[in-house]
Short mmCIF file of C-alpha atoms and ligand atoms in Angstrom, two decimals:
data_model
loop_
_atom_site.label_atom_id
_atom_site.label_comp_id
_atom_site.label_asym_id
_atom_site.label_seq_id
_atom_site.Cartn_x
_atom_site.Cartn_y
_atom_site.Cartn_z
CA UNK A 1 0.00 0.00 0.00
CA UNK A 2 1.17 3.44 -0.85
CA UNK A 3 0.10 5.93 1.30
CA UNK A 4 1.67 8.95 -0.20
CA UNK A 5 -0.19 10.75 -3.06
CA UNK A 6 1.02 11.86 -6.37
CA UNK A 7 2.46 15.29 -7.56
CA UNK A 8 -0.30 15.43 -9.50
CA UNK A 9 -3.21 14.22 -6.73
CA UNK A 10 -1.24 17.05 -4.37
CA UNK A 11 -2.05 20.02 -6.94
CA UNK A 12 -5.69 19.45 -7.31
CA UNK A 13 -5.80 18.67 -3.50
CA UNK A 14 -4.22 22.04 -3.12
CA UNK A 15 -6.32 23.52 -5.88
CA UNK A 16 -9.87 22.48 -3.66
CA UNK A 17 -8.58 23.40 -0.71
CA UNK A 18 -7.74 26.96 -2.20
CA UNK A 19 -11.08 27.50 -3.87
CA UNK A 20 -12.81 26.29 -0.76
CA UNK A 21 -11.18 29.32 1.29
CA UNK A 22 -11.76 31.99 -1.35
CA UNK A 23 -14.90 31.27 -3.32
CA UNK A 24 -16.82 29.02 -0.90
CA UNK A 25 -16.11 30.81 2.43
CA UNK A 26 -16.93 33.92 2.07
CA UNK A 27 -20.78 33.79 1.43
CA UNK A 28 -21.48 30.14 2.96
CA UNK A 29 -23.16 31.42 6.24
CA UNK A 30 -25.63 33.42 4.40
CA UNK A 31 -26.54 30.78 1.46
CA UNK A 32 -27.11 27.73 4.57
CA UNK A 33 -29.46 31.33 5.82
CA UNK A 34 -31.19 31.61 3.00
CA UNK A 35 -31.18 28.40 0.86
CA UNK A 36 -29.19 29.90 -2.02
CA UNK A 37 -27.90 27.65 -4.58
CA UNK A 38 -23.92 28.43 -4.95
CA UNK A 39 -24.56 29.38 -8.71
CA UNK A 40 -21.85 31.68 -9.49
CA UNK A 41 -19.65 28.94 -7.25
CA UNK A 42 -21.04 25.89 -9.30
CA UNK A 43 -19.70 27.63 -12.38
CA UNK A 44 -16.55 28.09 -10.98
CA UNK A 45 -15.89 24.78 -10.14
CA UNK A 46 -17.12 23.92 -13.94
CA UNK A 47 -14.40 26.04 -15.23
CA UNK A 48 -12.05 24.21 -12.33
CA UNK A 49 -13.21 20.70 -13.63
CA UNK A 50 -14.35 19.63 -10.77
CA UNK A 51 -18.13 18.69 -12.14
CA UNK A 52 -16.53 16.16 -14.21
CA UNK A 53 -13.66 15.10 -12.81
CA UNK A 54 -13.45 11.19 -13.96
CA UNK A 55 -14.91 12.11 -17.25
CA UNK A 56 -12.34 11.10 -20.35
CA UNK A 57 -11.50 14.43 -21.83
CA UNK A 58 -12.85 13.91 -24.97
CA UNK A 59 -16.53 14.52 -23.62
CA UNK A 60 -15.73 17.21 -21.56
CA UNK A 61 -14.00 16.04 -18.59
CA UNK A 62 -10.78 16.28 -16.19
CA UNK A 63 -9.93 12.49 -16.71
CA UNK A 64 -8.64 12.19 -13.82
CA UNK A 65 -9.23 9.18 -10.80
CA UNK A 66 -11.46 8.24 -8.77
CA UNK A 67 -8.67 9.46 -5.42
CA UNK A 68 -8.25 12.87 -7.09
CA UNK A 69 -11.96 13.11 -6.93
CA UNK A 70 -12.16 12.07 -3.21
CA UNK A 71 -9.39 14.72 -2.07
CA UNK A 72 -11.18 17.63 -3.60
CA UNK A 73 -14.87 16.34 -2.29
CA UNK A 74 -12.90 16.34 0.99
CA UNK A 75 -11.77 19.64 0.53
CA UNK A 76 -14.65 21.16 -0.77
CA UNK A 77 -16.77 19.96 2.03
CA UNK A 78 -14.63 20.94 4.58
CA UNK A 79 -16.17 24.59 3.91
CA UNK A 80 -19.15 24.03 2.27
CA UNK A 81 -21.34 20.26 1.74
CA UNK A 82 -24.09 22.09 0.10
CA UNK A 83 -21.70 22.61 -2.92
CA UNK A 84 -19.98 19.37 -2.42
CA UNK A 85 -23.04 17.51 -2.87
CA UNK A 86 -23.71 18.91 -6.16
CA UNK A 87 -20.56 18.13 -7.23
CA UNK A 88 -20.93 14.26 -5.80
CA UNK A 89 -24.43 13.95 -7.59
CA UNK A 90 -22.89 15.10 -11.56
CA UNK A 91 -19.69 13.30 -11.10
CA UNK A 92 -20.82 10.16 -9.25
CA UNK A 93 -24.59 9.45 -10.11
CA UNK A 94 -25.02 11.65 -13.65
CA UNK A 95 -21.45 11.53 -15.48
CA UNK A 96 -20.42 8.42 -14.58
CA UNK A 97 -23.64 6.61 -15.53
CA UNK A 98 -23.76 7.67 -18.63
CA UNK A 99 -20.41 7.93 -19.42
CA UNK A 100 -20.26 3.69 -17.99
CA UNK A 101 -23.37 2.52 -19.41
CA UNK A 102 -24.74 5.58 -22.21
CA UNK A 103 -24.14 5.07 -26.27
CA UNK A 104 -22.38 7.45 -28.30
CA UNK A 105 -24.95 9.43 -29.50
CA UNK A 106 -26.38 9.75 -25.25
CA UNK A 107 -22.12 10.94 -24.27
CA UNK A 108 -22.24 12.95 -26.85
CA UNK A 109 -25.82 14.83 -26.21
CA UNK A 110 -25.63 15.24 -22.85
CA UNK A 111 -22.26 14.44 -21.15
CA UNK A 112 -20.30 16.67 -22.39
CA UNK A 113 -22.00 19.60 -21.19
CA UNK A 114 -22.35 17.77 -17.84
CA UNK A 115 -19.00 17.33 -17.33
CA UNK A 116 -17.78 20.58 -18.62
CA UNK A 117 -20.06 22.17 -15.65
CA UNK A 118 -22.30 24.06 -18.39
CA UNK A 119 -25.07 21.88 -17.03
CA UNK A 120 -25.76 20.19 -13.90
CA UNK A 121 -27.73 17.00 -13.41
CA UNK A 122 -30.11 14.92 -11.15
CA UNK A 123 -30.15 11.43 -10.16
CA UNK A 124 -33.84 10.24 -9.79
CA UNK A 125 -34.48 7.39 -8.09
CA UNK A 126 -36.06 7.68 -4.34
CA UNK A 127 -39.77 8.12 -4.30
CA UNK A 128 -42.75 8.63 -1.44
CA UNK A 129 -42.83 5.19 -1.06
CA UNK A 130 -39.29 3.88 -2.71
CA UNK A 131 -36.21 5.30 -0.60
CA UNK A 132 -34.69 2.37 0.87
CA UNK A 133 -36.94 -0.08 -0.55
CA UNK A 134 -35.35 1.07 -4.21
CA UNK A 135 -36.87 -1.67 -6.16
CA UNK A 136 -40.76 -0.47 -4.93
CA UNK A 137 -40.59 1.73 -7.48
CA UNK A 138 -44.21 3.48 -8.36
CA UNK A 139 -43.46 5.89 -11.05
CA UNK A 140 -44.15 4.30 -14.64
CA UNK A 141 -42.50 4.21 -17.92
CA UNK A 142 -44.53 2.64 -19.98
CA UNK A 143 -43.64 1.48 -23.56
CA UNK A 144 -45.42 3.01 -26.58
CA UNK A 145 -42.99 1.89 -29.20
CA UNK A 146 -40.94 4.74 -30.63
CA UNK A 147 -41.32 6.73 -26.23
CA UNK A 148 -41.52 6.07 -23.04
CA UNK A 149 -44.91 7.45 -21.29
CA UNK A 150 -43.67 8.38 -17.83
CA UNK A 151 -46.07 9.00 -14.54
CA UNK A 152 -45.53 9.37 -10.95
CA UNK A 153 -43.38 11.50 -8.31
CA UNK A 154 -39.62 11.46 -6.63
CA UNK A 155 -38.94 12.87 -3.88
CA UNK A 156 -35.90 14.78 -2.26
CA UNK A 157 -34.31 15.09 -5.79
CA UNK A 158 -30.62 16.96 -5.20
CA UNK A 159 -30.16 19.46 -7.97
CA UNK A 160 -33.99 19.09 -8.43
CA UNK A 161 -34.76 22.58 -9.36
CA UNK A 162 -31.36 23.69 -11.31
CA UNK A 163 -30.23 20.70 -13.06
CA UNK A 164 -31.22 20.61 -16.82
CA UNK A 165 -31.01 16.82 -17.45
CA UNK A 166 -32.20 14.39 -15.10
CA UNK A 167 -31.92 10.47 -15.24
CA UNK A 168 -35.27 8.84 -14.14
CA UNK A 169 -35.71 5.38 -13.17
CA UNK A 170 -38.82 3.87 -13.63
CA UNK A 171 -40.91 1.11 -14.02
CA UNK A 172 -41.70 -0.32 -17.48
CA UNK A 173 -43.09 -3.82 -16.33
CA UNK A 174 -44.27 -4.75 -12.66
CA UNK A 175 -44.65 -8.69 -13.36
CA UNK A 176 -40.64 -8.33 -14.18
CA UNK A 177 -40.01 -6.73 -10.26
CA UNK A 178 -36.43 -5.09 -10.19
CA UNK A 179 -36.01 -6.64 -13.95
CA UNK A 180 -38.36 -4.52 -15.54
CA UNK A 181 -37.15 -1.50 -14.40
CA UNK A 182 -35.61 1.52 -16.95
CA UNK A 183 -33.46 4.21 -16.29
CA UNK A 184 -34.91 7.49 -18.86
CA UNK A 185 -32.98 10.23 -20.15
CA UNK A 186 -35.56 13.37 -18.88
CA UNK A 187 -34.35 16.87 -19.95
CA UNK A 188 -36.52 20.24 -18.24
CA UNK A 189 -38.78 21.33 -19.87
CA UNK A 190 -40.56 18.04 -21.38
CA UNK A 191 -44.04 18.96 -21.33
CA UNK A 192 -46.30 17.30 -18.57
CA UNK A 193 -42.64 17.57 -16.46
CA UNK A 194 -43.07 19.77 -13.46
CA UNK A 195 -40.91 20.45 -10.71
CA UNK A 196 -42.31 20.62 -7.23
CA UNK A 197 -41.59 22.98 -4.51
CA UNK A 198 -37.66 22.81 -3.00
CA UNK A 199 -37.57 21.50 0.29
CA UNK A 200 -36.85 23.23 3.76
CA UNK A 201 -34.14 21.12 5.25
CA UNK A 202 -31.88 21.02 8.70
CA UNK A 203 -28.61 20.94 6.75
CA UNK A 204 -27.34 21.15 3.15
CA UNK A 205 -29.32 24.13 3.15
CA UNK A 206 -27.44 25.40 -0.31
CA UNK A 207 -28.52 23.12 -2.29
CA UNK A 208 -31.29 22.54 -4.16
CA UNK A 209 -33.81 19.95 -2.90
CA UNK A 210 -37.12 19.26 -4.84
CA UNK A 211 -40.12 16.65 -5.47
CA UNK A 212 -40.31 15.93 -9.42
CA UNK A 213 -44.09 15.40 -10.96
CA UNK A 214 -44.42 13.38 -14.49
CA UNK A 215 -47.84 13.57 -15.60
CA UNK A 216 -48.12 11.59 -19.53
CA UNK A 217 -44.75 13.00 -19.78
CA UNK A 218 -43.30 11.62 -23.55
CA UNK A 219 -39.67 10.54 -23.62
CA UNK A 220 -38.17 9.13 -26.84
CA UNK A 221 -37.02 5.14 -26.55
CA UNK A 222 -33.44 6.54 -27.72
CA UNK A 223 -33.17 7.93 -24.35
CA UNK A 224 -33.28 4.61 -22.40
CA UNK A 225 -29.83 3.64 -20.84
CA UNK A 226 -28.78 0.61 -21.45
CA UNK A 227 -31.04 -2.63 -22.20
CA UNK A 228 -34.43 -2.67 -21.38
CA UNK A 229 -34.72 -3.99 -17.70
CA UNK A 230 -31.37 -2.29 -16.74
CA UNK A 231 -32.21 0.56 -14.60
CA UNK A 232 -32.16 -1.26 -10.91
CA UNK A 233 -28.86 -2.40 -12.10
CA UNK A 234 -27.74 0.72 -13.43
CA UNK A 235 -29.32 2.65 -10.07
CA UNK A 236 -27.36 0.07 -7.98
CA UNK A 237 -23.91 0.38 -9.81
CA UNK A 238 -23.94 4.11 -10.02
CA UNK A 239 -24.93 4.42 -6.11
CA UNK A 240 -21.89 2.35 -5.11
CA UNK A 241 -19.66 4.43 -6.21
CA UNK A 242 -21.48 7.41 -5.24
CA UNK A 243 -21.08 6.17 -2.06
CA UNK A 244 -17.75 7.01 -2.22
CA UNK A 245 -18.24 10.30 -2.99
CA UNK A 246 -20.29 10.69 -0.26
CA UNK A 247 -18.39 9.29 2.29
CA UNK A 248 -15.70 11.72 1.13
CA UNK A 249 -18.13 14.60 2.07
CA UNK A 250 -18.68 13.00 5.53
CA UNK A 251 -15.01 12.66 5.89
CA UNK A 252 -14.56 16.78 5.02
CA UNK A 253 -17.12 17.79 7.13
CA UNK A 254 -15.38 15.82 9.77
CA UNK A 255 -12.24 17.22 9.38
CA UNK A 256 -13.62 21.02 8.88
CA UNK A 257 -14.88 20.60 12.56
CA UNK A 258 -12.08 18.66 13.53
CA UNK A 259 -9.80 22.01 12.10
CA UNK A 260 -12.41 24.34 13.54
CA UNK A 261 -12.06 23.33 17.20
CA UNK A 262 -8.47 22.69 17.35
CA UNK A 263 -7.30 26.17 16.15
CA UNK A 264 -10.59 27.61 18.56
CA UNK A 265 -8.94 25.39 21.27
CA UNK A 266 -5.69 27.07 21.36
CA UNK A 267 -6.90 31.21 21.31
CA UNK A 268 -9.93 30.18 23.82
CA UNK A 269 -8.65 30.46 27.55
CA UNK A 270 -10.55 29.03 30.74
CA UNK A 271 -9.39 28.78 34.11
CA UNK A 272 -5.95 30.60 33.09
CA UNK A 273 -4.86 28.68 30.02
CA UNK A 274 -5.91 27.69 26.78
CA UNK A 275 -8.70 25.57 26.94
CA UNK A 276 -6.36 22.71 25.01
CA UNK A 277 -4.96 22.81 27.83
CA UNK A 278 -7.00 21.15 29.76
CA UNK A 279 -7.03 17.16 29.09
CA UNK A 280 -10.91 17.11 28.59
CA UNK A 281 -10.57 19.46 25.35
CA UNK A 282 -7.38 18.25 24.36
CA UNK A 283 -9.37 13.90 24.56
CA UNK A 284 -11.86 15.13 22.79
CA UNK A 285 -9.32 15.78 19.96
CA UNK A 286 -7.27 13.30 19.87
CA UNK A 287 -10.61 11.05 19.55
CA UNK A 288 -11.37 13.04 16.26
CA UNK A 289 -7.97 13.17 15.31
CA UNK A 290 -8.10 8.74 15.27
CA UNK A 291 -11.62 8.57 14.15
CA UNK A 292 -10.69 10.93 11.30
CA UNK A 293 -7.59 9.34 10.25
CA UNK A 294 -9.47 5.93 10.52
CA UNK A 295 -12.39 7.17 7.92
CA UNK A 296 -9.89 8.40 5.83
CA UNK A 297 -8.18 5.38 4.99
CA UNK A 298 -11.43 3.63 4.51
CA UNK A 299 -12.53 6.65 1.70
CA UNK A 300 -8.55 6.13 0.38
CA UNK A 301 -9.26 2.46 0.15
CA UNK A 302 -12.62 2.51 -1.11
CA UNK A 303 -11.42 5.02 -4.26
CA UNK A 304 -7.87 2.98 -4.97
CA UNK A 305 -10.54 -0.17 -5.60
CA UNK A 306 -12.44 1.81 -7.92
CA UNK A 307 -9.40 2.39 -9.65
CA UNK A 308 -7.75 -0.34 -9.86
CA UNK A 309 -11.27 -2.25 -11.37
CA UNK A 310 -11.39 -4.31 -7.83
CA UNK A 311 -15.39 -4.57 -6.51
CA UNK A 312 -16.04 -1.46 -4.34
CA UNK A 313 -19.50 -1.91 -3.00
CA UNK A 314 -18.36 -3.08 0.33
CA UNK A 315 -15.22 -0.97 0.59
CA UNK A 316 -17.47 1.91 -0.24
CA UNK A 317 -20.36 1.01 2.04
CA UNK A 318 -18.12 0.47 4.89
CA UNK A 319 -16.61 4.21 4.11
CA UNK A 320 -19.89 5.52 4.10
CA UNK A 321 -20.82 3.72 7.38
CA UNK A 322 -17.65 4.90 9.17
CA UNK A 323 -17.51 8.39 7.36
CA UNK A 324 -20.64 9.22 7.69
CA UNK A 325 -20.40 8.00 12.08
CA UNK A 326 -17.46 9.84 11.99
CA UNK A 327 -18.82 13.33 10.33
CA UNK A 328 -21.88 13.28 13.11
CA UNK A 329 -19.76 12.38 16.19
CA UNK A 330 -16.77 14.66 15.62
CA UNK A 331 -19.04 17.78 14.70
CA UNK A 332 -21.22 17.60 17.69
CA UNK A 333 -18.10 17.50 20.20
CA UNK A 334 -16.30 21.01 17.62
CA UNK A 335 -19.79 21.99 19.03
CA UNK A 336 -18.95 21.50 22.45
CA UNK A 337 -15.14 22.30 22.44
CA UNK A 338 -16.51 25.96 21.37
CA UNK A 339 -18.99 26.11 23.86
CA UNK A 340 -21.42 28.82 23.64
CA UNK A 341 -19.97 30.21 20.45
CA UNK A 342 -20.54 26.36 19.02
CA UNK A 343 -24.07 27.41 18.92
CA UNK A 344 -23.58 30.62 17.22
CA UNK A 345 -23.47 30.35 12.87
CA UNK A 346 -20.28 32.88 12.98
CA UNK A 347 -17.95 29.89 14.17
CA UNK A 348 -19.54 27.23 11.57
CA UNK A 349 -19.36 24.44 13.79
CA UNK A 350 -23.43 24.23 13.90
CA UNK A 351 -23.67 24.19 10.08
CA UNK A 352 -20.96 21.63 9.91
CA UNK A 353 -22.82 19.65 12.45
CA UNK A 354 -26.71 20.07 10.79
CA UNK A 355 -24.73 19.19 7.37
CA UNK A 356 -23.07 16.08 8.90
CA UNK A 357 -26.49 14.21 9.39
CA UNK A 358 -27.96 13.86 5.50
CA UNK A 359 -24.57 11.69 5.43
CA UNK A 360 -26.21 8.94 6.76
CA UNK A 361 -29.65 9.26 5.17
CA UNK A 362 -28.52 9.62 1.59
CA UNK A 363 -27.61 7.23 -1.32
CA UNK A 364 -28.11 4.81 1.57
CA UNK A 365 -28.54 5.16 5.18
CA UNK A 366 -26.25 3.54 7.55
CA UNK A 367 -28.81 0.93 7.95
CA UNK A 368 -28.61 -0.18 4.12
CA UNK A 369 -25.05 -0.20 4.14
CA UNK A 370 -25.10 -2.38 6.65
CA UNK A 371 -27.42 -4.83 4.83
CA UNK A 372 -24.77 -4.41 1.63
CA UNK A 373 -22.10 -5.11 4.34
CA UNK A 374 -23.43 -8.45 6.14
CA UNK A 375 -24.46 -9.73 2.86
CA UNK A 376 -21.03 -9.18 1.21
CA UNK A 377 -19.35 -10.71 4.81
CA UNK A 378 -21.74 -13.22 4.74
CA UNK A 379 -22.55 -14.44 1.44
N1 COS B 1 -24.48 -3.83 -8.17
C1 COS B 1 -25.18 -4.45 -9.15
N2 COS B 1 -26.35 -5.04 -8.95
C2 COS B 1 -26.85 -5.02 -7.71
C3 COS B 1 -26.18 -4.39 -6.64
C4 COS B 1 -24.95 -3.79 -6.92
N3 COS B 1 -24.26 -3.16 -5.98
N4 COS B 1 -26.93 -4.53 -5.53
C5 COS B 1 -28.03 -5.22 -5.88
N5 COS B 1 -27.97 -5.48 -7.21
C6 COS B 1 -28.94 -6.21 -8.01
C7 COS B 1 -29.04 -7.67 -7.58
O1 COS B 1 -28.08 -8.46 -8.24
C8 COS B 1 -30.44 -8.03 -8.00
O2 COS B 1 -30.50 -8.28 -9.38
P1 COS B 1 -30.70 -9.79 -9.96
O3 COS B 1 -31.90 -10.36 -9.26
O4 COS B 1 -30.91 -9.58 -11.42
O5 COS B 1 -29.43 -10.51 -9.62
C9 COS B 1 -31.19 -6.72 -7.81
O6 COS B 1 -30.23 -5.69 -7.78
C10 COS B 1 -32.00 -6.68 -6.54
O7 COS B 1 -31.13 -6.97 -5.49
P2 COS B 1 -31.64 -7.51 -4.10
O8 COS B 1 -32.48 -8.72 -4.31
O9 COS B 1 -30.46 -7.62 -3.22
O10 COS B 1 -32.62 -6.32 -3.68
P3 COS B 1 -33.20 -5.89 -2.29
O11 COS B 1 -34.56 -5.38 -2.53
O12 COS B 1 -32.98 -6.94 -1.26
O13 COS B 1 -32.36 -4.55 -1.94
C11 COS B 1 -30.64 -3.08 -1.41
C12 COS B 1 -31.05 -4.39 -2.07
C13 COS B 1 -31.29 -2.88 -0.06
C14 COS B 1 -29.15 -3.15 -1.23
C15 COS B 1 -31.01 -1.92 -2.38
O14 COS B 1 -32.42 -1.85 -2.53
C16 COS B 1 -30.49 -0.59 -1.94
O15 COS B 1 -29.32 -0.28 -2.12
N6 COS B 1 -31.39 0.27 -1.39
C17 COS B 1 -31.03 1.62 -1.03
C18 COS B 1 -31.22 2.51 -2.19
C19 COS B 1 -30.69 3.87 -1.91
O16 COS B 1 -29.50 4.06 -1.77
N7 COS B 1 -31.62 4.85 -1.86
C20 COS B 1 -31.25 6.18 -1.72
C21 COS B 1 -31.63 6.83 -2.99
S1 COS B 1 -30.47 7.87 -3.68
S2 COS B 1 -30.45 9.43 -2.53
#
């Protein structure tokens, strides 16, 4: 094992971190405030490549791997999930699924824009009734020869309102189960296509959460990924490495408290010294310090099996798990090692700690990657 990253891995680590400090910083209090998408900052990191950052360069992307992409998801997320996420969702769910399992004509169409950052996409799968139990899906595609006719709602839809092209997954035929499901090419704007009203939420506040209505909505058959019957499949294969992307975010956050209340803990003075000082701050680090270091090496491991072509799905469920553990425990005690001005939005800590939980609801709680984990351990 090689712990030590690349010249190359090292510039764009640098690169995140930089960007994080002096385009995400700055206005990150009042966008969590108000629930502003990071628009201007999106487009940044378009021009940065960071919204397609696996993505071979002759459709748009960075072509870089899947570790680079990890390191800057850490980064970014350090300051700011709400415009980590967004970059998780296009490179993870949108670009890589189409770029994996999309025709020419499909990369061509719609990836390249994607991964260039002068679109954004949406990854459409959990419903009302269908978040863990993925295969319960209720929203229809059903087959009319040359098009798709597509009903139903999804719910909590990340880039819901902003992105322009959104992959659906549907059901074609019930009698099939999980094998007669299809994964549709939607763009906005398709007639009978309405977006729903963004969600209020505890954290991730910056990004843009919204319920998607189809009602008769007509997409053409050329816009079906893969073989019909391959959208559970594709759904499954694009979350597992998504979880990797998102157990990189958990891992940031982490370490953004984890930074947070160690530099707070050395200018804040109690009884006479600085509060560091005293062994029950200076535990409570070292705890994050381990747990930190401990995630990290599971995200490391989880990416290095993506790219070398070894099975991820339980190296990246069991970084999820851990990250995502990690993220909630560590930002609750920054909370506490700042005290009183934990619970104030000027030292970030709250935010970090409010952003920390959606780690282990989305693209999987903690309790379905521990399904995908026993299974794997067991089977
Ligand atoms: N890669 C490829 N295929 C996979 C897969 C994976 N990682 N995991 C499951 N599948 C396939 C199975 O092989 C099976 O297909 P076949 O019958 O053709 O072999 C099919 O998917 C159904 O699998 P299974 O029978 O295991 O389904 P279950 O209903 O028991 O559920 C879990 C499996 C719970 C793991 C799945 O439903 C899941 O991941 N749910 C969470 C979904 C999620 O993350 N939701 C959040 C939405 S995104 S914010």
């Amino acid at each position: 094992m090689d712990f030590n990253l690349t010249e190359e891995q090292l510039l764009i680590k640098q690169a995140a971190k930089d960007f994080a400090q002096n385009e995400l910083l700055p206005g990150v209090i009042e966008r969590d405030e108000l629930q502003k998408f990071p628009k201007n900052e999106v487009q940044k990191m378009g021009e940065l490549g960071f919204l397609g950052m696996m993505v071979d360069p002759k459709y748009g992307g960075s072509g870089l791997d899947t570790l680079s992409y990890v390191l800057v998801m850490e980064e970014l997320s350090k300051i700011d999930a709400s415009a980590s996420v967004i970059v998780s969702v296009n490179n993870s769910l949108v670009c890589w699924g189409l770029e994996t399992y999309g025709n020419e004509e499909q990369k061509e169409k719609y990836l390249t824009k994607l991964a260039s950052g002068q679109i954004i996409g949406a990854f459409c799968l959990s419903e009302p009734e269908a978040g863990s139990d993925a295969t319960s899906q209720k929203t229809t595609a059903i087959d009319q020869g040359d098009h798709y006719l597509l009903n139903g709602t999804k719910n909590w839809i990340t880039n819901g309102g902003t992105a322009d092209v959104y992959l659906v997954i549907a059901q074609t035929d019930k009698e099939k189960k999980h094998r007669g499901i299809n994964v549709l090419i939607l763009e906005k704007g398709t007639d009978g296509f309405e977006i729903g009203p963004k969600e209020n939420k505890l954290g991730i506040r910056g990004s843009d959460t919204h319920s998607l209505l189809f009602n008769d909505v007509i997409v053409p058959k050329k816009n079906r990924i893969g073989e019909d019957g391959f959208g559970f499949k594709f759904a499954m294969k694009t979350l597992a490495g998504g979880r990797i992307g998102i157990a990189a975010q958990a891992l940031g956050i982490a370490a953004g408290a984890y930074e947070l209340a160690l530099k707070y803990s050395k200018q804040r003075k109690a009884f006479g010294t600085e509060i560091s000082n005293h062994q029950a701050i200076a535990f409570k680090l070292a705890d994050m310090h381990t747990q930190i270091e401990a995630a990290r090496y599971l995200v490391y491991k989880a990416a290095c099996d993506k790219d070398k072509g070894h099975d991820y799905d339980l190296s990246g469920a069991m970084a999820k798990l851990y990250a995502s553990k990690v993220a909630m425990e560590t930002t609750v005690e920054a909370v506490q090692v700042h005290g009183g001005n934990g619970f104030v939005k000027e030292y970030h800590v709250e935010r970090l700690m409010r952003d920390a939980k959606i780690t282990q609801i989305y693209e999987g709680t903690s309790e379905i990657q521990k399904i995908v984990i026993s299974r794997s351990i067991l089977k």
